[in-house]
Short mmCIF file of C-alpha atoms and ligand atoms in Angstrom, two decimals:
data_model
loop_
_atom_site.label_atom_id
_atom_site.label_comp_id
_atom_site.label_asym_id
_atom_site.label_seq_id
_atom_site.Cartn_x
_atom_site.Cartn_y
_atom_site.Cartn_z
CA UNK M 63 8.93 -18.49 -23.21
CA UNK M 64 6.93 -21.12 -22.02
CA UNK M 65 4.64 -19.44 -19.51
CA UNK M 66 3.53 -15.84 -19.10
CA UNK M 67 1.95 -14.74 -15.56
CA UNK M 68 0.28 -11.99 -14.34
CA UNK M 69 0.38 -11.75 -10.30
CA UNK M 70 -1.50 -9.23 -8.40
CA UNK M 71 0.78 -8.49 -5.55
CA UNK M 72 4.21 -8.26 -5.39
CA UNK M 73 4.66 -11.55 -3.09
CA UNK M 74 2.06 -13.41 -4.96
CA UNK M 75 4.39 -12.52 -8.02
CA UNK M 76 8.05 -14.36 -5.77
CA UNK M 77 5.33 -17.09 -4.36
CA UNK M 78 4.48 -18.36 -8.17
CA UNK M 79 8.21 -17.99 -9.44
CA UNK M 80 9.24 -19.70 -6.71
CA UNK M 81 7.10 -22.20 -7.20
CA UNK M 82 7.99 -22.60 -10.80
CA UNK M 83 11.50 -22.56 -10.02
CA UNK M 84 10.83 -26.10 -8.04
CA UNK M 85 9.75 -27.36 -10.83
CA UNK M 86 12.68 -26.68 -12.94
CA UNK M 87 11.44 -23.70 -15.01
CA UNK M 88 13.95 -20.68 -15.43
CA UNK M 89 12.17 -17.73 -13.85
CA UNK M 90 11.79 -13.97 -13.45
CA UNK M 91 9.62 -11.74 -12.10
CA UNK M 92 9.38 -7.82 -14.03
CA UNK M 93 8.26 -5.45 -11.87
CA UNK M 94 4.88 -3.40 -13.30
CA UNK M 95 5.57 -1.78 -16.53
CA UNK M 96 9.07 -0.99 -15.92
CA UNK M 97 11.14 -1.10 -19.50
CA UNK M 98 13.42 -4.42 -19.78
CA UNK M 99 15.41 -5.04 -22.58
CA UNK M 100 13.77 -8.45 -23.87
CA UNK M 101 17.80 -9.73 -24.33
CA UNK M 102 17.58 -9.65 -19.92
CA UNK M 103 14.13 -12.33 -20.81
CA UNK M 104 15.44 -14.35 -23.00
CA UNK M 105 15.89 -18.08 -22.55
CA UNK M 106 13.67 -18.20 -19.59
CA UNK M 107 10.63 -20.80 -19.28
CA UNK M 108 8.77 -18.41 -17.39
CA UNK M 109 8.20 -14.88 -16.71
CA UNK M 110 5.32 -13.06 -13.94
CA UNK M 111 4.83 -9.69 -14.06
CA UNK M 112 4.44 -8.39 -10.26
CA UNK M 113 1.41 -5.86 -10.39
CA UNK M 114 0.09 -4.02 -7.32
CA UNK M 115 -3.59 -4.28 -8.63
CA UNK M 116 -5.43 -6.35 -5.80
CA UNK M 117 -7.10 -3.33 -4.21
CA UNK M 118 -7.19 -1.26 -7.72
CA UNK M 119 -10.20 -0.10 -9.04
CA UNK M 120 -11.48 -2.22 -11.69
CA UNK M 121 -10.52 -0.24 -14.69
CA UNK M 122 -6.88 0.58 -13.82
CA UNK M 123 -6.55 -3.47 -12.38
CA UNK M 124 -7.86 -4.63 -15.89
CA UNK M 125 -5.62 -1.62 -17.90
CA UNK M 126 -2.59 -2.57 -16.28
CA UNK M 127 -3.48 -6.50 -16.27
CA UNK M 128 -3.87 -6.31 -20.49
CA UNK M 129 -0.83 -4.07 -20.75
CA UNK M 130 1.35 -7.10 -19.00
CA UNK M 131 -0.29 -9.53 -20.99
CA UNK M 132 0.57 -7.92 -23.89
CA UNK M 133 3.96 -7.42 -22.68
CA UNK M 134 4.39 -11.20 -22.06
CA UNK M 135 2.67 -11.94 -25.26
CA UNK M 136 5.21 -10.15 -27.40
CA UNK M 137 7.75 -11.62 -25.53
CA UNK M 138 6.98 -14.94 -26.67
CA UNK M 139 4.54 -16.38 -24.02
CA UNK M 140 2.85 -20.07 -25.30
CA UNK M 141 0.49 -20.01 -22.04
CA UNK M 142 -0.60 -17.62 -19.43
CA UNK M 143 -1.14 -17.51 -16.07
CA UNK M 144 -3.26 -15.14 -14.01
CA UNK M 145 -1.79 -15.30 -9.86
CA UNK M 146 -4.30 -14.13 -7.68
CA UNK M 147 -4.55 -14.81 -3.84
CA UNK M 148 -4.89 -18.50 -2.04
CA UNK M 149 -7.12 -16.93 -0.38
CA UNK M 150 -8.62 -15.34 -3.06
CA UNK M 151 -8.61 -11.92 -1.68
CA UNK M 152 -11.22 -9.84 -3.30
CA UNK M 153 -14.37 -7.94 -2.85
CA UNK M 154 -17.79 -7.98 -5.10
CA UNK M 155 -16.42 -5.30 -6.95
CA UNK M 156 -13.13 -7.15 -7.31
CA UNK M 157 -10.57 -7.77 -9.97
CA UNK M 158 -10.36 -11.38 -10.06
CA UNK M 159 -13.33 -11.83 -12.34
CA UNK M 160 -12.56 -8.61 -14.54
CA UNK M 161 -8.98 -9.61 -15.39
CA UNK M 162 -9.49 -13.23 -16.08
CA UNK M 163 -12.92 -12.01 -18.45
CA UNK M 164 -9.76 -9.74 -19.98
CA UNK M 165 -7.17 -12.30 -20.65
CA UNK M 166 -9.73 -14.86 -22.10
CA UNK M 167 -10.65 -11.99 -24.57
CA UNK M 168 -7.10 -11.35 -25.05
CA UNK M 169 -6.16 -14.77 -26.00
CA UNK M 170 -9.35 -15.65 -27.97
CA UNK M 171 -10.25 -18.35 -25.34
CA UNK M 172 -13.54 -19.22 -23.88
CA UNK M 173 -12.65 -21.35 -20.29
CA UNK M 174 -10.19 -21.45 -17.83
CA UNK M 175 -10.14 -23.22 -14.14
CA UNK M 176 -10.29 -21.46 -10.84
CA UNK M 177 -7.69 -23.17 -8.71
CA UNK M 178 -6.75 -21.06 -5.19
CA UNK M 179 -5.99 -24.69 -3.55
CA UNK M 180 -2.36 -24.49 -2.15
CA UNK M 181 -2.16 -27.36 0.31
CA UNK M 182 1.48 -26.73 1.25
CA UNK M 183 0.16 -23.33 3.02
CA UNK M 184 -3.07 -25.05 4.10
CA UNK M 185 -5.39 -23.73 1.16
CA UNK M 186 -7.32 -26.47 0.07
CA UNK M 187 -10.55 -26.68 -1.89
CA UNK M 188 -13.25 -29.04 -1.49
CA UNK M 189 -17.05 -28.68 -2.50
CA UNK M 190 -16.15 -25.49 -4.05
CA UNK M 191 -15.37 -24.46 -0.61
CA UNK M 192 -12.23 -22.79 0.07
CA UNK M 193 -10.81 -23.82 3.61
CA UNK M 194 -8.00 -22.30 5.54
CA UNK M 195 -5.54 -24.46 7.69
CA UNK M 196 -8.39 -26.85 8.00
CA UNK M 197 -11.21 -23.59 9.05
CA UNK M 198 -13.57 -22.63 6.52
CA UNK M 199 -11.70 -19.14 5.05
CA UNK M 200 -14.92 -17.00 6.48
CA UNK M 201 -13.82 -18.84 9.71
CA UNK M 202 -10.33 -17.71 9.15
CA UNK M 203 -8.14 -14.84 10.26
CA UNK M 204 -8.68 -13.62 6.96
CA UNK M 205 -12.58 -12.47 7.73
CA UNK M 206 -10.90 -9.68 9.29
CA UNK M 207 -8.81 -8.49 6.66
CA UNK M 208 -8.55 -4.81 6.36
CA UNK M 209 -8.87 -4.63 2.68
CA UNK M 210 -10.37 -7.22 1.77
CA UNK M 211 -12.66 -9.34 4.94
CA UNK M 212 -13.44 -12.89 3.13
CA UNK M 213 -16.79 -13.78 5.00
CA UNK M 214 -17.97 -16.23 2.41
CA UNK M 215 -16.21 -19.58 1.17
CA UNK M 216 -17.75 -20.67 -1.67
CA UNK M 217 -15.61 -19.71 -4.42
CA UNK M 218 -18.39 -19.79 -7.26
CA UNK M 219 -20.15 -17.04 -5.04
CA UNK M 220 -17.15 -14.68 -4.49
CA UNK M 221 -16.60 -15.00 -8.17
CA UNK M 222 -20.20 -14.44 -9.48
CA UNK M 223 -20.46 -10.81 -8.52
CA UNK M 224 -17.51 -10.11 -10.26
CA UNK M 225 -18.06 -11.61 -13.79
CA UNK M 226 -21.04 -12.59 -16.19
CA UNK M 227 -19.48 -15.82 -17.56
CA UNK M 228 -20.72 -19.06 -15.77
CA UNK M 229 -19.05 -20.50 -13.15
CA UNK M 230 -19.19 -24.00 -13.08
CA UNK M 231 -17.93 -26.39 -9.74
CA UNK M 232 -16.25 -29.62 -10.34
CA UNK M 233 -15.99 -31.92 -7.79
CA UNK M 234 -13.36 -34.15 -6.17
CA UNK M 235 -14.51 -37.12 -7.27
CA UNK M 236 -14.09 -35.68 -11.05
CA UNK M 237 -10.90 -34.54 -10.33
CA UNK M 238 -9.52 -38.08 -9.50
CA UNK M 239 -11.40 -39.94 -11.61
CA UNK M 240 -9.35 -39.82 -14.80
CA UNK M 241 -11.88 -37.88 -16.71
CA UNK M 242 -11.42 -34.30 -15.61
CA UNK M 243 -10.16 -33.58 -19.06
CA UNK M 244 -13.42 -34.61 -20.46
CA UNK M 245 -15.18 -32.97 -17.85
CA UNK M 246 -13.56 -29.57 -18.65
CA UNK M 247 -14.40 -29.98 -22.40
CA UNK M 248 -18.02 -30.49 -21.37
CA UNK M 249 -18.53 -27.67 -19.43
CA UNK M 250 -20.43 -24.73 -20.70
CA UNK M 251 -17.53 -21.65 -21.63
CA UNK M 252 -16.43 -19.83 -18.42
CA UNK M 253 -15.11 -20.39 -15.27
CA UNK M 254 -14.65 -23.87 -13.43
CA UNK M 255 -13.69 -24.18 -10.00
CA UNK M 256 -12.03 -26.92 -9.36
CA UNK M 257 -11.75 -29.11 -6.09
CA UNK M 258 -7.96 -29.81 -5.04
CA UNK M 259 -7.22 -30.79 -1.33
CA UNK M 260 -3.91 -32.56 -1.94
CA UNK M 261 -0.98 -32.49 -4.32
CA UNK M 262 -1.75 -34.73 -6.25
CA UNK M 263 -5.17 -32.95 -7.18
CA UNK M 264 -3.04 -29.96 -8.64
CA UNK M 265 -0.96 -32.25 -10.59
CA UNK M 266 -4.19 -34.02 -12.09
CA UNK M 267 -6.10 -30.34 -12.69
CA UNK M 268 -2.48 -29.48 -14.49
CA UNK M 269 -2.10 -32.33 -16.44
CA UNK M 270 -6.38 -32.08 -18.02
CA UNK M 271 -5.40 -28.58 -18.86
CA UNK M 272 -2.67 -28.31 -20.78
CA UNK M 273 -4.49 -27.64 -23.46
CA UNK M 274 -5.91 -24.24 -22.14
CA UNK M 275 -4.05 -20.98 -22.67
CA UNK M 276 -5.19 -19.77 -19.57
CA UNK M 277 -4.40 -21.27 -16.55
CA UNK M 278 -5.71 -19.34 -13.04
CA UNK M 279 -4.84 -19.81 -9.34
CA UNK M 280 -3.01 -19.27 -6.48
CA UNK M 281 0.57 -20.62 -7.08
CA UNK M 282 -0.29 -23.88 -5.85
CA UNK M 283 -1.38 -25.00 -9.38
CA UNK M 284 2.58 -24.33 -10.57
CA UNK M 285 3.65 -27.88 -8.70
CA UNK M 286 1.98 -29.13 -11.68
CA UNK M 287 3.86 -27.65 -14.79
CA UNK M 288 6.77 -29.14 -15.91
CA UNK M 289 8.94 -26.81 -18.03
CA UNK M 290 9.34 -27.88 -21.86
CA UNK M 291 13.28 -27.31 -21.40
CA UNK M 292 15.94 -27.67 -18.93
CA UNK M 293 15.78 -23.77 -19.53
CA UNK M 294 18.23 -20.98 -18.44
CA UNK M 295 20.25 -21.56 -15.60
CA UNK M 296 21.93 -18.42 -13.70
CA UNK M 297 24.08 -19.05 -10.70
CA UNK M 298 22.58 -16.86 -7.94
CA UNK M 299 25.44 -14.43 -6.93
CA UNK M 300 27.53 -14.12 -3.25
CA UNK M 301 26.55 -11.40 -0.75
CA UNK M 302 28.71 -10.27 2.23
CA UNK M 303 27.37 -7.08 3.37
CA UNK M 304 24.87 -6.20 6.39
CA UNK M 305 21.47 -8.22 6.85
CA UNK M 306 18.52 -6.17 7.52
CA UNK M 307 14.45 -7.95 8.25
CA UNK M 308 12.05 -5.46 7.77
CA UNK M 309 8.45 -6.22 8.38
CA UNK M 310 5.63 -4.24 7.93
CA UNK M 311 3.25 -7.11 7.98
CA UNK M 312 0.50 -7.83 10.82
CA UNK M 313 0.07 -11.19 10.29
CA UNK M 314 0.07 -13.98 12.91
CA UNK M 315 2.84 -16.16 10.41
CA UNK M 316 5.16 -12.40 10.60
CA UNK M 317 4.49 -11.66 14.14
CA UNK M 318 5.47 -14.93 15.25
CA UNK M 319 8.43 -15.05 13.20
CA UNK M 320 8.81 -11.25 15.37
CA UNK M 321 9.10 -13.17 18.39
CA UNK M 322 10.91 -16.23 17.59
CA UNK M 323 13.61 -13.49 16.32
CA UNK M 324 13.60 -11.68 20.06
CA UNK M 325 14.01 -15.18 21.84
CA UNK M 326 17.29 -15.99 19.55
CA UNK M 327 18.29 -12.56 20.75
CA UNK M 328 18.42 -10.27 17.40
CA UNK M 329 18.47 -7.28 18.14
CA UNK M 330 15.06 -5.81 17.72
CA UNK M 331 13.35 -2.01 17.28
CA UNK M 332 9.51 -1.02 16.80
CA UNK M 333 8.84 1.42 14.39
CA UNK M 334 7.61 4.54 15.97
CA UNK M 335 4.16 4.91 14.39
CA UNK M 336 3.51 8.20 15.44
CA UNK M 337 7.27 10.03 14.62
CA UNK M 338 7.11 8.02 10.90
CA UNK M 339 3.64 10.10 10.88
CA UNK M 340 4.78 13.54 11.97
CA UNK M 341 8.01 13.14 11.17
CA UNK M 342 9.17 10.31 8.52
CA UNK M 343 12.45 11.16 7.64
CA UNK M 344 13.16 11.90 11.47
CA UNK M 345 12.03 8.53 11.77
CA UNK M 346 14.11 6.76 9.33
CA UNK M 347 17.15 8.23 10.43
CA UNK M 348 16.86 6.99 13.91
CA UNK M 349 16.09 4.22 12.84
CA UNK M 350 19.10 3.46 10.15
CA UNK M 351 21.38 5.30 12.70
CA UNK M 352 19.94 1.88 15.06
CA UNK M 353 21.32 -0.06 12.66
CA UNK M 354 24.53 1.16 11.93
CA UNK M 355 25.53 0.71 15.46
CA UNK M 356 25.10 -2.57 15.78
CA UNK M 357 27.51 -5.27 14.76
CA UNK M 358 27.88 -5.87 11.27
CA UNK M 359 27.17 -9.82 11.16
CA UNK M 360 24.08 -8.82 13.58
CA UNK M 361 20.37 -9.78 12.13
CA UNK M 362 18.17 -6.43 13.18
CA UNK M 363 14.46 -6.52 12.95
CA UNK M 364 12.69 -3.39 12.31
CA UNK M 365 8.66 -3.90 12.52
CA UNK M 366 5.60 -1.89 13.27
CA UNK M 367 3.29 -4.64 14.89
CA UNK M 368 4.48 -6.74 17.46
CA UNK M 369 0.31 -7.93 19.04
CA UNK M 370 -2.62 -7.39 17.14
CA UNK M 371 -3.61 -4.43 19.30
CA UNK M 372 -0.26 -2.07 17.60
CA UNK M 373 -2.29 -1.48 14.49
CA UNK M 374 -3.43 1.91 14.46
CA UNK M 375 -6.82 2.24 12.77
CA UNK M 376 -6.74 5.47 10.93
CA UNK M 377 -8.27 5.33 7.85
CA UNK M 378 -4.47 4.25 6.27
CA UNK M 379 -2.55 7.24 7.45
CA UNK M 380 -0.59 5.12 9.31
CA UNK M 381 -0.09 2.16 7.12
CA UNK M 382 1.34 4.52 4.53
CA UNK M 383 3.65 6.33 6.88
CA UNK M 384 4.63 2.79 8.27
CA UNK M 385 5.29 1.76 4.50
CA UNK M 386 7.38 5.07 3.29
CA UNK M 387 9.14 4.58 6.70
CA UNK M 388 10.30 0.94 5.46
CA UNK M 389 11.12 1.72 2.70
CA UNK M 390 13.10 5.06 3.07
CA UNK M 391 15.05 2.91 5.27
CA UNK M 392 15.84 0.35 3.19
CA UNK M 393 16.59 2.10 0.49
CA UNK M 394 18.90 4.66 3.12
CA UNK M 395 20.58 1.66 3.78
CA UNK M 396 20.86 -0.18 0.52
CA UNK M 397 25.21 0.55 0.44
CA UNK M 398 25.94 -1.25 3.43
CA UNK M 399 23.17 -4.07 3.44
CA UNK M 400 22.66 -6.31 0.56
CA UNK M 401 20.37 -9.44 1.89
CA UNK M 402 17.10 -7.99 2.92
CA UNK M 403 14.01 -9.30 4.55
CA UNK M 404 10.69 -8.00 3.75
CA UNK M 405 7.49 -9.14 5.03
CA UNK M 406 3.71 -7.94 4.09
CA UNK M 407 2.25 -7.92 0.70
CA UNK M 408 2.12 -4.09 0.36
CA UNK M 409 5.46 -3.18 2.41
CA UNK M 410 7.26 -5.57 -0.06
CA UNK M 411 5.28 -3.36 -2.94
CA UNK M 412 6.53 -0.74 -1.26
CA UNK M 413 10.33 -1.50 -0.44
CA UNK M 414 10.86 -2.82 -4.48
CA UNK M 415 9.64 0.72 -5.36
CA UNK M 416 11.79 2.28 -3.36
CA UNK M 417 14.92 0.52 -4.39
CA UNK M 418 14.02 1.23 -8.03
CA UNK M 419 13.80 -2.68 -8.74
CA UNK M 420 13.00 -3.46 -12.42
CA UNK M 421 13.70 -7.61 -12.29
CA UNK M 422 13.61 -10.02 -9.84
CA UNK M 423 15.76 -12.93 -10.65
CA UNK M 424 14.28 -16.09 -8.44
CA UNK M 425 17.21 -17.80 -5.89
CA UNK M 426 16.74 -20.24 -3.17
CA UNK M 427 13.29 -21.30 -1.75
CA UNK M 428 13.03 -21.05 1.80
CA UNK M 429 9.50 -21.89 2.43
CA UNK M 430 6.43 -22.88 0.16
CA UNK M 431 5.76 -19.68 -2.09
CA UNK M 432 8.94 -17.56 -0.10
CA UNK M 433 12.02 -17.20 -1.63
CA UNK M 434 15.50 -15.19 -2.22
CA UNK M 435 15.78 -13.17 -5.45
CA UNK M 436 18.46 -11.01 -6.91
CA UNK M 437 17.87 -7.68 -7.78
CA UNK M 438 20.07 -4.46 -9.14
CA UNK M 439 18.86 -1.30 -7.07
CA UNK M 440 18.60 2.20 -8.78
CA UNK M 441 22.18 3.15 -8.31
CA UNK M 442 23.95 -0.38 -9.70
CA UNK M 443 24.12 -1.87 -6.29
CA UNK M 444 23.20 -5.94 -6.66
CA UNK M 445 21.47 -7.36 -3.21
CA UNK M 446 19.30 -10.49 -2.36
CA UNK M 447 15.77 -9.81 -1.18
CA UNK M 448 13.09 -11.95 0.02
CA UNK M 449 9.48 -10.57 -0.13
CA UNK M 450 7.53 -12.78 2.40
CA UNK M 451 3.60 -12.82 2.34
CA UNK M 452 2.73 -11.85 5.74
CA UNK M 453 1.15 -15.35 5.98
CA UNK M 454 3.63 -17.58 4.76
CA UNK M 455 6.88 -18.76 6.19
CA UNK M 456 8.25 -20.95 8.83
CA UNK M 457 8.53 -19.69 13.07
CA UNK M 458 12.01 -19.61 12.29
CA UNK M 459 12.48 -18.09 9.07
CA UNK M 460 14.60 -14.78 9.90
CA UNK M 461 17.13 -16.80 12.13
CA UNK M 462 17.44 -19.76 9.17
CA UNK M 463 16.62 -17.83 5.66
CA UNK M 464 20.82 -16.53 5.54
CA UNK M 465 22.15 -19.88 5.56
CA UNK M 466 20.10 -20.64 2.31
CA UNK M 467 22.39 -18.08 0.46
CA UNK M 468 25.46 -19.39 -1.63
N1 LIG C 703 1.21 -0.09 13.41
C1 LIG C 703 0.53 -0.02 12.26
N2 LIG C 703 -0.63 0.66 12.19
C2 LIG C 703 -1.31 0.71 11.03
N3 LIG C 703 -0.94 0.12 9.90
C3 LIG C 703 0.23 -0.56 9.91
C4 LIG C 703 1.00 -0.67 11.08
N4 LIG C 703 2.08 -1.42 10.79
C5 LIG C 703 1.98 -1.76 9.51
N5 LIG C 703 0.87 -1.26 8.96
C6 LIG C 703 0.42 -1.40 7.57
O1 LIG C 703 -0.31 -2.62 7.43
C7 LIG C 703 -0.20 -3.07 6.08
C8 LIG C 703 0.22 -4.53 6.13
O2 LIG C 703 0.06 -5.08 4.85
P1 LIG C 703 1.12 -6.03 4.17
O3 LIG C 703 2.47 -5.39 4.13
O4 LIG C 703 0.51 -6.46 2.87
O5 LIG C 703 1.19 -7.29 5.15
P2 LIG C 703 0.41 -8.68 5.00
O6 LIG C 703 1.05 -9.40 3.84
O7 LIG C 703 0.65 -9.37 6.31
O8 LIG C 703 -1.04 -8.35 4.73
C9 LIG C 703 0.84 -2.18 5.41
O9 LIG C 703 0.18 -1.17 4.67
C10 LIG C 703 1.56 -1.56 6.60
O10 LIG C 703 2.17 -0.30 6.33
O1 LIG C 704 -1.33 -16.75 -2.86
C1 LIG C 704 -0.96 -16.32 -1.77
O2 LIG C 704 -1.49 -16.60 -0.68
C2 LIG C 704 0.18 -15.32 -1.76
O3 LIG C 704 0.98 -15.42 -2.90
C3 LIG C 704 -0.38 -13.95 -1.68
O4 LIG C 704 -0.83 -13.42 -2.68
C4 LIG C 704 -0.41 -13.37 -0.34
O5 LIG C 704 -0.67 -11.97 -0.29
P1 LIG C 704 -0.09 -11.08 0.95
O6 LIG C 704 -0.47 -11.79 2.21
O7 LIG C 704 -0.73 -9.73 0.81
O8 LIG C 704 1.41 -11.03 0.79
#
């Protein structure tokens, strides 16, 4: 195996594949630490383990971080890769810094390169500071994430809190002057964030680093590896049964792709926030019941956040009751409907759970970083699933995504 990852979130995990899958690499994403016979592995270029370890405490995001770096170790991995946010989602007392300090140790190593840029989704990097669609990421929607509110952009000084190595920035002009390599070798050991605003910059950071066993980024730095081998190639199977787009996500990409979906005339439904609180499994049954009157070939979107102002800020009650909802549905529904639609980091965490999803086996792209995969649910039944970052996707994406199937 050429390349071992370890990705954060579950969409972060399906954005990287993806993006490794466009460059010709075999991949698969393994759920946590669920077992998988190594004979499911073998023959592919690449492997990410999905981890839900973003908002972890420190200890368990580093524990769980070595354990799938051991994992991909022993199952052959030449080079890893650690997948954190574009946006590099984080806090001071993040994991970013504490699982990259643990996979250097891990692999003996003393530097890697700090590469969030994604230009495709508008990430870019420049000065060491990380933009947004062309704002400044403190000037971005993101300041206001729940979570995690990014209201600084200079990457060295989200980092330094989180680590004791030095950080080093390397500029633009390094990057495309042919002597990046050289630059990387003369930096002191640690961390070096490195400007990228275009394609092209990724490719040139990939190409002065493949002699580092640890790569780190968003996916973005992927459009840059070439895979060793033509590698595996599995045809993605046929689905006929019921679609289903669930979306837990309150993102402005998601809640525009809400409303595109109502003006083609899907049929829509709103999650009732407070029944999936006092009431969840009420809640999921009137809500599958929804479905299963409608016609089969129909497209019905089930979401929780239509405008900004649907959030209900309760300290998480409701963003868990929103996410068992989702889930109990899908998984309610998983012997009729086999090509499903998730969108939100943590509701696609949740839904994969649910299912009892062990491998993710990377199909079509649809969008930069968004994809369909294949996956076996607890019970033998085979569906395709995409698991959409709230943020990422085209307006159109839950009318169009189907007709990307086989
Ligand atoms: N109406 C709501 N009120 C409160 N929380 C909600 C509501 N709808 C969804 N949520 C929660 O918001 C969170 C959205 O996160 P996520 O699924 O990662 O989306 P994104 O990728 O857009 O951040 C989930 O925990 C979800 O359950
Ligand atoms: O790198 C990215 O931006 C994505 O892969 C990602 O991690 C997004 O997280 P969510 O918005 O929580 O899905």
């Amino acid at each position: 195996m050429q390349l071992g990852a370890v990705a954060d979130d579950f969409t972060g995990a399906t954005d990287l594949a993806t993006t490794l899958t466009t460059r010709g690499f075999s991949a698969a994403v393994v759920i946590e630490d669920r077992p998988v016979d190594p004979a499911r592995l073998a023959g592919l270029d690449a492997v990410v383990v999905a981890l839900k370890s973003r908002t972890a405490p420190v200890a368990q995001a580093v524990a769980e971080s070595e354990a799938a770096i051991d994992r991909l170790l022993g199952w052959g991995a030449e080079r890893l890769y650690v997948k954190y946010c574009s946006t590099f989602d984080s806090t001071d007392e993040g994991n970013i810094g504490p699982v990259l300090d643990a996979a250097l140790a891990r692999l003996g190593a003393d530097r890697t390169v700090v590469v969030p840029a994604f230009p495709a989704n508008g990430r870019t990097v420049e000065d060491g500071l990380l933009s947004v669609n062309g704002e400044l990421l403190e000037h971005s929607p993101m300041r206001h994430h729940p979570l995690t509110p990014m209201t600084r952009s200079r990457l060295a000084d989200l980092l330094a809190p989180q680590t004791r190595a030095t950080i080093t920035e390397i500029p633009l002009a390094v990057v495309r002057s042919g002597a990046l390599r050289e630059a990387i070798a003369a930096a002191p050991a640690g961390y070096l964030v490195v400007d990228a605003v275009a394609d092209d910059d990724l490719r040139s950071i990939a190409a002065a680093t493949d002699d580092l066993r640890l790569l780190s980024g968003g996916a973005g730095l992927a459009i840059g590896l070439t895979p060793a081998s033509s590698g595996r190639a599995d045809a993605f199977p046929r689905f006929a049964g019921r679609r289903l787009v669930v979306c837990g996500s309150a993102s402005a990409a998601t809640r525009g792709q809400i409303a595109d979906a109502r003006e083609q005339g899907h049929p829509l439904r709103k999650v009732d926030v407070a029944n999936a609180l006092a009431d969840p499994a009420a809640e999921v049954a009137a809500l599958a019941a929804w479905v299963r009157t409608l016609d089969p070939d129909a497209v019905p979107v089930v979401y929780s956040v239509g405008e900004p102002a649907d959030v209900t800020a309760d300290g998480g009650a409701s963003a868990e009751a929103v996410e068992r909802v989702l889930s109990s549905l899908v998984a309610e529904l998983a012997r009729d409907v086999d090509r499903v639609i998730v969108a939100g980091g943590e509701t696609s965490g949740a839904v994969v759970k649910a299912l009892g999803i062990d491998v993710l086996r990377i199909g079509p792209q649809l969008a930069p970083g968004v994809c369909w995969s294949a996956a076996v649910a607890e019970g033998g039944r085979e569906l395709a699933i995409v698991l959409k970052s709230g943020n990422f996707g085209a307006v159109d994406l839950f009318s169009n995504a189907w007709e990307l199937l086989p």
